[in-house]
CSV table of C-alpha atoms and ligand atoms in Angstrom, one decimal:
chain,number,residue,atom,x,y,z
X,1,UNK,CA,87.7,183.4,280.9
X,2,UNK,CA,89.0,184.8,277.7
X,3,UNK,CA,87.5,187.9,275.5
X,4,UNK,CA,85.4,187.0,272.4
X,5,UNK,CA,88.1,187.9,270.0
X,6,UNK,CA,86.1,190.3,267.9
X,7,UNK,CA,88.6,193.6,267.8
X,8,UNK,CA,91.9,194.0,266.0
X,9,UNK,CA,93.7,195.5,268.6
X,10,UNK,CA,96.6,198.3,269.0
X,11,UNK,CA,99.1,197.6,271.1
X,12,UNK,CA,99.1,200.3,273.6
X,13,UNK,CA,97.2,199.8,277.0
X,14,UNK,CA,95.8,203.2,278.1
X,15,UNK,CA,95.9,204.0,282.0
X,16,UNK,CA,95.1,207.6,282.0
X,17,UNK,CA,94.2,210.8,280.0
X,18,UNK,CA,93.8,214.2,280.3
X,19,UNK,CA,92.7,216.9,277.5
X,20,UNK,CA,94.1,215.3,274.9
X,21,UNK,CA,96.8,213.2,276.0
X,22,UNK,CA,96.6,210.3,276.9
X,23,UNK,CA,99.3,207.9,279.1
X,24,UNK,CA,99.8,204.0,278.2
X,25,UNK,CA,101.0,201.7,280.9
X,26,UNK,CA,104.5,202.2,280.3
X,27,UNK,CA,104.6,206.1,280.6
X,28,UNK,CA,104.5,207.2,277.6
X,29,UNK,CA,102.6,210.0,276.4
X,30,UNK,CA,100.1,209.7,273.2
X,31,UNK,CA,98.3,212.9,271.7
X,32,UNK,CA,94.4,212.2,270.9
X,33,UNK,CA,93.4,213.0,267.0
X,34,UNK,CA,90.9,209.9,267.4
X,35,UNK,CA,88.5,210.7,270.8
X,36,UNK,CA,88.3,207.0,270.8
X,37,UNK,CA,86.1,207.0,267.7
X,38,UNK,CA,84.8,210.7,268.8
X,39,UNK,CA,83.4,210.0,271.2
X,40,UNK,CA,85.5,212.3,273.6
X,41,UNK,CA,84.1,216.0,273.0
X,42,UNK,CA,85.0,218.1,275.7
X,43,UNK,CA,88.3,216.6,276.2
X,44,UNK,CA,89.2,213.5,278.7
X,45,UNK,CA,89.4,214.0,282.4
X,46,UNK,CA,87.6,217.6,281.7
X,47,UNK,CA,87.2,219.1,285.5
X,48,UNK,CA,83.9,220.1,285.3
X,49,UNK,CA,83.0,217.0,284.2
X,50,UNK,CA,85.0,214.8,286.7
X,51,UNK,CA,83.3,216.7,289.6
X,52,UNK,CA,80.0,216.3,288.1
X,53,UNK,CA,79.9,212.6,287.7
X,54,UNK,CA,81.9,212.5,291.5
X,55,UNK,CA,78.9,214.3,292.4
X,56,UNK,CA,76.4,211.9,291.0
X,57,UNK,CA,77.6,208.7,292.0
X,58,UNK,CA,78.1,210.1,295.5
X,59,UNK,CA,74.1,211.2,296.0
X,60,UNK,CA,72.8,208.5,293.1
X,61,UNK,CA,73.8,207.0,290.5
X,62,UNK,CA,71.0,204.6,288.8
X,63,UNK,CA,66.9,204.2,289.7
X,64,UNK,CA,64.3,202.6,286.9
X,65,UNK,CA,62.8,204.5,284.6
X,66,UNK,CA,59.5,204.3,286.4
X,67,UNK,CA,60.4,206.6,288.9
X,68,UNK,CA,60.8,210.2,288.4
X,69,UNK,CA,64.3,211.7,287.2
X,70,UNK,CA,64.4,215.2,287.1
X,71,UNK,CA,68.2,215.3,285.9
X,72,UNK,CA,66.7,213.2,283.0
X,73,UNK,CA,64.1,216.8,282.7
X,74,UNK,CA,67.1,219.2,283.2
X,75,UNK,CA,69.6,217.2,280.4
X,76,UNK,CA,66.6,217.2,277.9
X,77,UNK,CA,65.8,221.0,278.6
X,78,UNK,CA,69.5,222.1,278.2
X,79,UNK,CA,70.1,219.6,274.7
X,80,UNK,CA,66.9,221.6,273.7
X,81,UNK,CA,68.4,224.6,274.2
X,82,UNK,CA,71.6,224.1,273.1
X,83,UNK,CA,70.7,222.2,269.8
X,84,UNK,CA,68.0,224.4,268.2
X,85,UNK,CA,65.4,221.5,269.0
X,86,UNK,CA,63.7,222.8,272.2
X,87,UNK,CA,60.0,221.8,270.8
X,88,UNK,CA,61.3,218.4,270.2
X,89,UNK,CA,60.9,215.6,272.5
X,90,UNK,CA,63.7,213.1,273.8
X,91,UNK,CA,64.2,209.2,274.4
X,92,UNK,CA,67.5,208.6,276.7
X,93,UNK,CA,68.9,205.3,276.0
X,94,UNK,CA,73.2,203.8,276.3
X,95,UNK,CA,74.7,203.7,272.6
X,96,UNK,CA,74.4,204.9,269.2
X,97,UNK,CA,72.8,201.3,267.8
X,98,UNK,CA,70.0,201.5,270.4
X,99,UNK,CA,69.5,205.2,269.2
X,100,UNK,CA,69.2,204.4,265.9
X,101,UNK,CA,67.2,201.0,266.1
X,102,UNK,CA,65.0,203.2,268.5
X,103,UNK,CA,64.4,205.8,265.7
X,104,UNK,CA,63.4,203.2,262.8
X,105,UNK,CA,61.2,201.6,265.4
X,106,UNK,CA,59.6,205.6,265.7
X,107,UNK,CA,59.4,206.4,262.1
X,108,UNK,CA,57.8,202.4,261.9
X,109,UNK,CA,55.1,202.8,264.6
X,110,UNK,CA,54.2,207.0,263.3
X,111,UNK,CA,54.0,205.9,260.0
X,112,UNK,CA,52.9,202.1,260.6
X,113,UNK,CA,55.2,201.2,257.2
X,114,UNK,CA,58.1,199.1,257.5
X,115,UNK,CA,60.3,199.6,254.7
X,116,UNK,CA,63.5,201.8,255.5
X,117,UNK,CA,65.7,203.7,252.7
X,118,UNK,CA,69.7,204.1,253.7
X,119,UNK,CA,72.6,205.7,251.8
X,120,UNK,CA,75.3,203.4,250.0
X,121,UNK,CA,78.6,203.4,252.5
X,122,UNK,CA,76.2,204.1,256.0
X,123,UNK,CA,77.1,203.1,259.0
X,124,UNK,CA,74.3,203.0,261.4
X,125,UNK,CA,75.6,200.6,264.4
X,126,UNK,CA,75.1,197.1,265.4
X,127,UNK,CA,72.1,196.2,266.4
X,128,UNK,CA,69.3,194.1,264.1
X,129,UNK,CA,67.6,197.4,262.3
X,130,UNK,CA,70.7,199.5,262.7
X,131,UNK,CA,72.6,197.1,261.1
X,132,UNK,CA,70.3,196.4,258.0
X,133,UNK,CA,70.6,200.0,257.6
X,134,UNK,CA,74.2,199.6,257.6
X,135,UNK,CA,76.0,199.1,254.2
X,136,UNK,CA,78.1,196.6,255.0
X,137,UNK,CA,77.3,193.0,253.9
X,138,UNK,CA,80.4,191.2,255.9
X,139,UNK,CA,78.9,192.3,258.9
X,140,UNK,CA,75.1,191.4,258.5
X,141,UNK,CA,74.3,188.0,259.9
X,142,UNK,CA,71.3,186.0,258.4
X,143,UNK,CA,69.1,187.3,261.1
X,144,UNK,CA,69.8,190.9,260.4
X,145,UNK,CA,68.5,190.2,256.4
X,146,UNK,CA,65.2,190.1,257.1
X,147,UNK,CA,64.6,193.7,257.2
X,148,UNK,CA,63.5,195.6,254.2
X,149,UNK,CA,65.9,198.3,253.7
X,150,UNK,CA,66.7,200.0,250.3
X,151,UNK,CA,70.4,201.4,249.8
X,152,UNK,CA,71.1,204.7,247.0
X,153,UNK,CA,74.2,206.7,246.7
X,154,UNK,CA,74.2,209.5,248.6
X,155,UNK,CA,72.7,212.4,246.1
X,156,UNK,CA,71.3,210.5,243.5
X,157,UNK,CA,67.9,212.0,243.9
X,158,UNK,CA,66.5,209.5,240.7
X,159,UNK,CA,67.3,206.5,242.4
X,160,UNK,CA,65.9,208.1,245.6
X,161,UNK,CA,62.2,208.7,243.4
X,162,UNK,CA,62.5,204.7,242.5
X,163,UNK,CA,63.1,203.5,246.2
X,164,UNK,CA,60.2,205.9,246.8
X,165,UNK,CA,58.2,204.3,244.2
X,166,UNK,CA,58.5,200.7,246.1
X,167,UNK,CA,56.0,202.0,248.3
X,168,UNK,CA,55.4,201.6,252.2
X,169,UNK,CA,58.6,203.8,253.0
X,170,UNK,CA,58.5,204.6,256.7
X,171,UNK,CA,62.1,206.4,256.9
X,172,UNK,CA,64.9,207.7,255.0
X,173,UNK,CA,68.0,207.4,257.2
X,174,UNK,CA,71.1,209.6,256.3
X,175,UNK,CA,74.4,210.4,258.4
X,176,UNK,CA,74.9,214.2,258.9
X,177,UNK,CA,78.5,213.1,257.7
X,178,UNK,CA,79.0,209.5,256.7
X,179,UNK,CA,82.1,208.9,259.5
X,180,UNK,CA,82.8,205.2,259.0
X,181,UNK,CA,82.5,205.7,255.3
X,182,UNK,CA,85.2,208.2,254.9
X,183,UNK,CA,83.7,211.4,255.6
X,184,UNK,CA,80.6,212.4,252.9
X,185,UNK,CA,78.2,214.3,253.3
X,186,UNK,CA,74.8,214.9,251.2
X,187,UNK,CA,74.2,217.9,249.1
X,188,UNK,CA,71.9,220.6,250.1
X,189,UNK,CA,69.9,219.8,247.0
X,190,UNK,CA,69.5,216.2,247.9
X,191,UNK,CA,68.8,216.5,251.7
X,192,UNK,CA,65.9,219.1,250.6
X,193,UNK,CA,64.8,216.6,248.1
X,194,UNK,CA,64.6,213.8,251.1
X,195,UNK,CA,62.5,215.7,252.8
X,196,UNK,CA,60.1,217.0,250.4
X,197,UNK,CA,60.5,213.2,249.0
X,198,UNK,CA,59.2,212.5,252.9
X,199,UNK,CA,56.8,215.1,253.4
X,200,UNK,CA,54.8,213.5,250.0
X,201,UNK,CA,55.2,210.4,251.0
X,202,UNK,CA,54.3,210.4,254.6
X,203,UNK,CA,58.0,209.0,255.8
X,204,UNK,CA,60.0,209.5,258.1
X,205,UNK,CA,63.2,211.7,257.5
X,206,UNK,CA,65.7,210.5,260.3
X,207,UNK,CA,69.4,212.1,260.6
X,208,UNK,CA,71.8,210.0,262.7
X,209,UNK,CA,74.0,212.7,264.1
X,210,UNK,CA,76.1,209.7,266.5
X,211,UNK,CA,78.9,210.7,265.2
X,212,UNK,CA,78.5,214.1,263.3
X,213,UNK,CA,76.8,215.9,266.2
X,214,UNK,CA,77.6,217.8,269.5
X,215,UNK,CA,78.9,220.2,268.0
X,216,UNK,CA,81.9,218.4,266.2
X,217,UNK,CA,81.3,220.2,263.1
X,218,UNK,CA,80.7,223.9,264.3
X,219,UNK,CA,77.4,224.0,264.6
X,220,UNK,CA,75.3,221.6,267.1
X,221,UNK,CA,74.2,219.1,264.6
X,222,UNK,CA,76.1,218.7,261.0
X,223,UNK,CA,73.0,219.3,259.2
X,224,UNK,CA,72.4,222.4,260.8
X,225,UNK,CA,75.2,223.4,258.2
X,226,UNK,CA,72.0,223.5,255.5
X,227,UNK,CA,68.6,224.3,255.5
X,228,UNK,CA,66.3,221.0,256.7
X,229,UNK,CA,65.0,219.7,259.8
X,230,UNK,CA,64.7,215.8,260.2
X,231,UNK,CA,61.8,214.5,261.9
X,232,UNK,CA,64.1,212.4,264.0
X,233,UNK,CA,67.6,213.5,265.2
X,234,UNK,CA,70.2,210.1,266.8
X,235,UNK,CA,72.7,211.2,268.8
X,236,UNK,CA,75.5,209.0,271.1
X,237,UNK,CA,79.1,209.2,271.0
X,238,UNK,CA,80.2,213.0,272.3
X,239,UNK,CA,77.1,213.4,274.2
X,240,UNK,CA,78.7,211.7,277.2
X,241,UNK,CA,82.5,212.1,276.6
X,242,UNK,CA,83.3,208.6,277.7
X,243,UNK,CA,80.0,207.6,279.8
X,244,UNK,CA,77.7,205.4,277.8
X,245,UNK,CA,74.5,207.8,276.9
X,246,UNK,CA,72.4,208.6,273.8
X,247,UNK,CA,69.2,209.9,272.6
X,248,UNK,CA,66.1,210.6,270.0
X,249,UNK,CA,65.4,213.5,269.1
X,250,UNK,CA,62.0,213.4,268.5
X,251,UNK,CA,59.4,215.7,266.6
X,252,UNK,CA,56.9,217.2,268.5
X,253,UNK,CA,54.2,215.9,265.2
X,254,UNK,CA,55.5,212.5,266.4
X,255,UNK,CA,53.3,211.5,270.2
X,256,UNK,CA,54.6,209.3,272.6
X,257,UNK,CA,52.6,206.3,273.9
X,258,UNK,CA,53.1,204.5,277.3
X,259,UNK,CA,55.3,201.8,277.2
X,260,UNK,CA,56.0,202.6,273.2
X,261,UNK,CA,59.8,202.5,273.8
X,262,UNK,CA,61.5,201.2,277.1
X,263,UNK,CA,65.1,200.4,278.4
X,264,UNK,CA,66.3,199.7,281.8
X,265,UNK,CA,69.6,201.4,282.0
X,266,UNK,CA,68.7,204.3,279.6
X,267,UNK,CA,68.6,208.2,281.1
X,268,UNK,CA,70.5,207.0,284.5
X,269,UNK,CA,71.3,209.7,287.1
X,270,UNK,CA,74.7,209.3,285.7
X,271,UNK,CA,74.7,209.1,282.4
X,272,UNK,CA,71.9,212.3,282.9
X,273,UNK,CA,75.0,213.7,284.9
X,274,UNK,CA,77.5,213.0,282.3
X,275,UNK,CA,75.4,214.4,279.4
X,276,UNK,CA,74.5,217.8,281.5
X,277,UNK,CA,78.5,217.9,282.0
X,278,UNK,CA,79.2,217.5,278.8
X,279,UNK,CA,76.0,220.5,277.3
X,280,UNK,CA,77.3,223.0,280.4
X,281,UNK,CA,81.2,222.7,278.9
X,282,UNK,CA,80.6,223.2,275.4
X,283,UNK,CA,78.5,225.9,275.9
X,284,UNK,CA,80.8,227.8,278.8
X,285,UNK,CA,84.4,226.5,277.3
X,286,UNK,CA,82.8,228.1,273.5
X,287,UNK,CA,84.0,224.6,272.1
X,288,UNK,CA,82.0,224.7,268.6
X,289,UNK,CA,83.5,228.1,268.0
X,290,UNK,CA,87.0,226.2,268.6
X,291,UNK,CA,85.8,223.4,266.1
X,292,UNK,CA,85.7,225.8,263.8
X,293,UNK,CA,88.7,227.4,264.8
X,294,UNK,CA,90.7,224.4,264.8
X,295,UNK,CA,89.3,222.6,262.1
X,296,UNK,CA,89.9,225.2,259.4
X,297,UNK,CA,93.3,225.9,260.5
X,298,UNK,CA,94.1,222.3,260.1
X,299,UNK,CA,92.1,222.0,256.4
X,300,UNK,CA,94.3,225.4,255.2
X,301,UNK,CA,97.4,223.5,256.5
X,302,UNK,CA,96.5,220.0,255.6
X,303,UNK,CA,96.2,220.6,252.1
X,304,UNK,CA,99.4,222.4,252.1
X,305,UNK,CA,101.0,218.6,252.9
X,306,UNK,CA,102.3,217.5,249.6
X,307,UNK,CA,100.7,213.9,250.1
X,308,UNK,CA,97.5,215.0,250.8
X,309,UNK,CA,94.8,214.4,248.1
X,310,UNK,CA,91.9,215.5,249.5
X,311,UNK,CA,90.6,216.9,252.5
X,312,UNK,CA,86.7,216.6,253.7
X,313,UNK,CA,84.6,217.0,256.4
X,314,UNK,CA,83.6,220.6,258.8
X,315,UNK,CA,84.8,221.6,262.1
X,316,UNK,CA,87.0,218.8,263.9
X,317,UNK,CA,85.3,216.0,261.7
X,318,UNK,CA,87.5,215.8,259.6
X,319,UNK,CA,89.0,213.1,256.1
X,320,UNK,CA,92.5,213.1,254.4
X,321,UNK,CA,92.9,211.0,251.8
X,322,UNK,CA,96.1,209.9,251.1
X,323,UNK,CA,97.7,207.1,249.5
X,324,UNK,CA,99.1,204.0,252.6
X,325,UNK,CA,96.6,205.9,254.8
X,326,UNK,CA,96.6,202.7,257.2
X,327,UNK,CA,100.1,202.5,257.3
X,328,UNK,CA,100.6,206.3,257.7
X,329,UNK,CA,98.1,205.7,260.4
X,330,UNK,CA,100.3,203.0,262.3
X,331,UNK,CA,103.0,204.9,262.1
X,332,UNK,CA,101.5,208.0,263.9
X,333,UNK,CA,100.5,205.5,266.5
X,334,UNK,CA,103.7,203.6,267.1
X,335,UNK,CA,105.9,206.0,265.7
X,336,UNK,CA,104.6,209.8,266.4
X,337,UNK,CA,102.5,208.2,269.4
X,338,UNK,CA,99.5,210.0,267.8
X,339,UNK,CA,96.1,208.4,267.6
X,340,UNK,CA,93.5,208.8,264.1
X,341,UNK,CA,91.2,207.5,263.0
X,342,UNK,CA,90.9,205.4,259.6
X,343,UNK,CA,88.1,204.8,256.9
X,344,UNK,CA,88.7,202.5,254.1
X,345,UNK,CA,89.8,202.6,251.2
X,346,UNK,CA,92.8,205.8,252.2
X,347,UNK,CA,91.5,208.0,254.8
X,348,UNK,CA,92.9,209.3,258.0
X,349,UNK,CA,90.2,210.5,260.0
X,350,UNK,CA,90.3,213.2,262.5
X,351,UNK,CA,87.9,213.3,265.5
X,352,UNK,CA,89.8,215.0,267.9
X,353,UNK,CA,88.2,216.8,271.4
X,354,UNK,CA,86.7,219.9,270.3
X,355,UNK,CA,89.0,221.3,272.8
X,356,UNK,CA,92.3,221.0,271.2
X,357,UNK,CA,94.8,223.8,270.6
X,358,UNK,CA,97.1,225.4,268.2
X,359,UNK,CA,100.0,224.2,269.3
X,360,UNK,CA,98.5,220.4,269.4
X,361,UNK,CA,97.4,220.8,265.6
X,362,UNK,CA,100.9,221.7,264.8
X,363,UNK,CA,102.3,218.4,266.5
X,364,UNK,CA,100.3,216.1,264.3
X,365,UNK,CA,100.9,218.1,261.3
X,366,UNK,CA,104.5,218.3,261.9
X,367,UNK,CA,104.1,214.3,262.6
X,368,UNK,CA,102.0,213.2,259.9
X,369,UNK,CA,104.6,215.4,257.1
X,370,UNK,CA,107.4,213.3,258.7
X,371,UNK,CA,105.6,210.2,258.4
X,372,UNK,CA,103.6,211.1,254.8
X,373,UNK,CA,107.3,211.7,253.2
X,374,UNK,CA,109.0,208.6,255.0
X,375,UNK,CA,106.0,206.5,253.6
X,376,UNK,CA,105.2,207.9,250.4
X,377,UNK,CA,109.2,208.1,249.4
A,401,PLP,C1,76.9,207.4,262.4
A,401,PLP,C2,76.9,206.3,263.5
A,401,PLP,N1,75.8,205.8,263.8
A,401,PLP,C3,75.7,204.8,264.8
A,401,PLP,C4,76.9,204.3,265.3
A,401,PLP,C5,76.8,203.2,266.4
A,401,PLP,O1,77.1,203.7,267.6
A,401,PLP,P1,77.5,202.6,268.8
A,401,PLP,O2,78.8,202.0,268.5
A,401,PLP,O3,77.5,203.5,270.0
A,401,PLP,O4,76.4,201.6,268.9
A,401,PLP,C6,78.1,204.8,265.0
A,401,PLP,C7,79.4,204.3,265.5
A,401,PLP,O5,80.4,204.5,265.0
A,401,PLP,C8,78.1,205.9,264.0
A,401,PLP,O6,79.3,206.4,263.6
């Protein structure tokens, strides 16, 4: 059997990792400025985290929903704790699509409305909802059209009033930081707008923190960088460092009812495992004080870089836009063996583990001058 050929594929088959190196299958070493997409927060092969998971698979690693889980109790307690949103309640389920079709379902069955506004250049995953919600018409199928979903620009607060105006709103979905689409985030003004927009209108104000949150940008959640609180928080990617988990946030206004939501792999012992890993090291190893460490030591060096346009993002979430970004990318992979990340039309994205040091920040700035002045000659 072959693989359904949907991925454009680098060339460099991956056999181990540790921190943030990694090791293809012909020795060589690669430094990781990507976290496979950020996903990897507290840095690959993390100790604590190894043991954990060891631990788990050894006494159990998966039972049904149905039964109690009180790892599932534990994991929600300390994400509670850790994010600022112990009086909400959580939904475990396996990736960042099922997170965010979960929380348009929420806002749907709170508010019983169906009509979703999304931001210009959003990525929200894969799956039907998720994907309406997702600016990106070359990737919608037919099926995926039939949902009514509104798309603004990110801080235009008139066009926001005259999506409003439609009617039958049940959620307006925003990224903390738009990843995919090249590192953006919304205005103060405007998010405070969205939700007193939401609070008249009796919607739904979701924040999709999949790729934003876990403390990538210094504080827990990006949004936690201003002064609003979403109804519904989505959150995937770092929560698990590798191990497929993610969550709802959910408001405590917002009540659960049997059989509402459901999955049968979502909030496994393991994945639980993973996730309390994952909360324990953050909070033990300081890693959002290192994000923002780390993150504005590379902004006050990265703008120093005489190809360097622009630099956006907080913490270790982080856009440079530069002219050739995806060759300059290529080249720090096959050249400087140094993985980024890329958003179109010129940005190198940074989504390193929060755990990186000095002395690995000055390896991909020394590589990506090298390569920005070979490129850009
Ligand atoms: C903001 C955001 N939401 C949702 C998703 C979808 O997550 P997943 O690929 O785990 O389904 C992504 C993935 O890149 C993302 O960046």
């Amino acid at each position: 059997m072959n693989l359904f050929d949907v991925y454009t594929k680098y060339n460099v088959d991956l056999v181990k990792a540790k921190g943030a190196k990694l090791f293809c299958s012909e020795g060589k070493e690669y430094l990781d400025f990507y976290g496979g997409h950020g996903v990897i927060s507290i840095g690959h092969a993390h100790v604590k985290y190894v043991q954990a998971l060891t631990k788990q698979l050894n006494d159990i690693a998966f039972y049904t929903n149905i039964i109690k889980n009180s790892i599932q109790v534990e994991l929600a307690k300390k994400l509670g704790e850790l994010s600022g949103y112990a009086d909400y309640n959580l939904f475990l389920c396996n990736s960042g699509a099922e997170a965010v079709e979960n929380a348009l379902k929420i806002a749907s069955f709170y508010t019983g409305k169906n009509r979703v506004i999304a931001m210009k250049n959003a990525f929200h995953g894969r799956t039907s909802g998720a994907l309406a919600a997702t600016d990106n018409p070359t990737i919608w199928s037919e099926f995926n059209k039939g949902h009514l979903v509104s798309f603004i620009d990110l801080d235009d607060k008139q066009a926001l009033l005259s999506a409003f105006e439609k009617g039958g709103i049940a959620a307006v979905i925003i990224e903390g930081i738009q990843g995919v689409g090249g590192v953006y985030e919304g205005s103060e003004d405007f998010l405070s707008f969205t939700r007193e927009l939401c609070n008249a209108n009796e919607a739904c104000l979701i924040i999709d923190e999949i790729q934003s949150g876990y403390g990538r940008t210094g504080k827990f959640f990006a949004h936690q960088h201003v002064d609003i609180q979403p109804d519904i928080v989505t959150v995937a990617k770092g929560m698990g460092n590798g191990f497929p988990v993610a969550g709802v946030l959910i408001s405590p206004k917002i009540e659960a009812k049997k059989a509402m939501l459901g999955t049968t792999f979502g909030g496994n012992h393991l994945a639980c495992s993973a996730g309390i890993a994952v909360l324990d090291v953050l909070k033990e190893d300081e890693l959002m004080e290192n994000a923002i460490k780390m993150g504005d030591y590379l902004r006050t060096e990265l703008i120093k870089i005489e190809a360097v346009k622009e630099v956006r993002g907080r913490g270790l979430m982080i856009g440079i836009v530069l002219e050739n970004a995806k060759d300059i990318r290529n080249k720090l992979i096959y050249e400087e063996k140094i993985f980024t990340g890329f958003s179109n039309p010129d940005v190198i994205r940074l989504l390193p583990p929060l755990n990186i040091s000095v002395f690995e920040a000055d390896l991909f700035l020394e590589a990506l001058k090298s390569v920005t002045k070979q490129v850009l000659v």
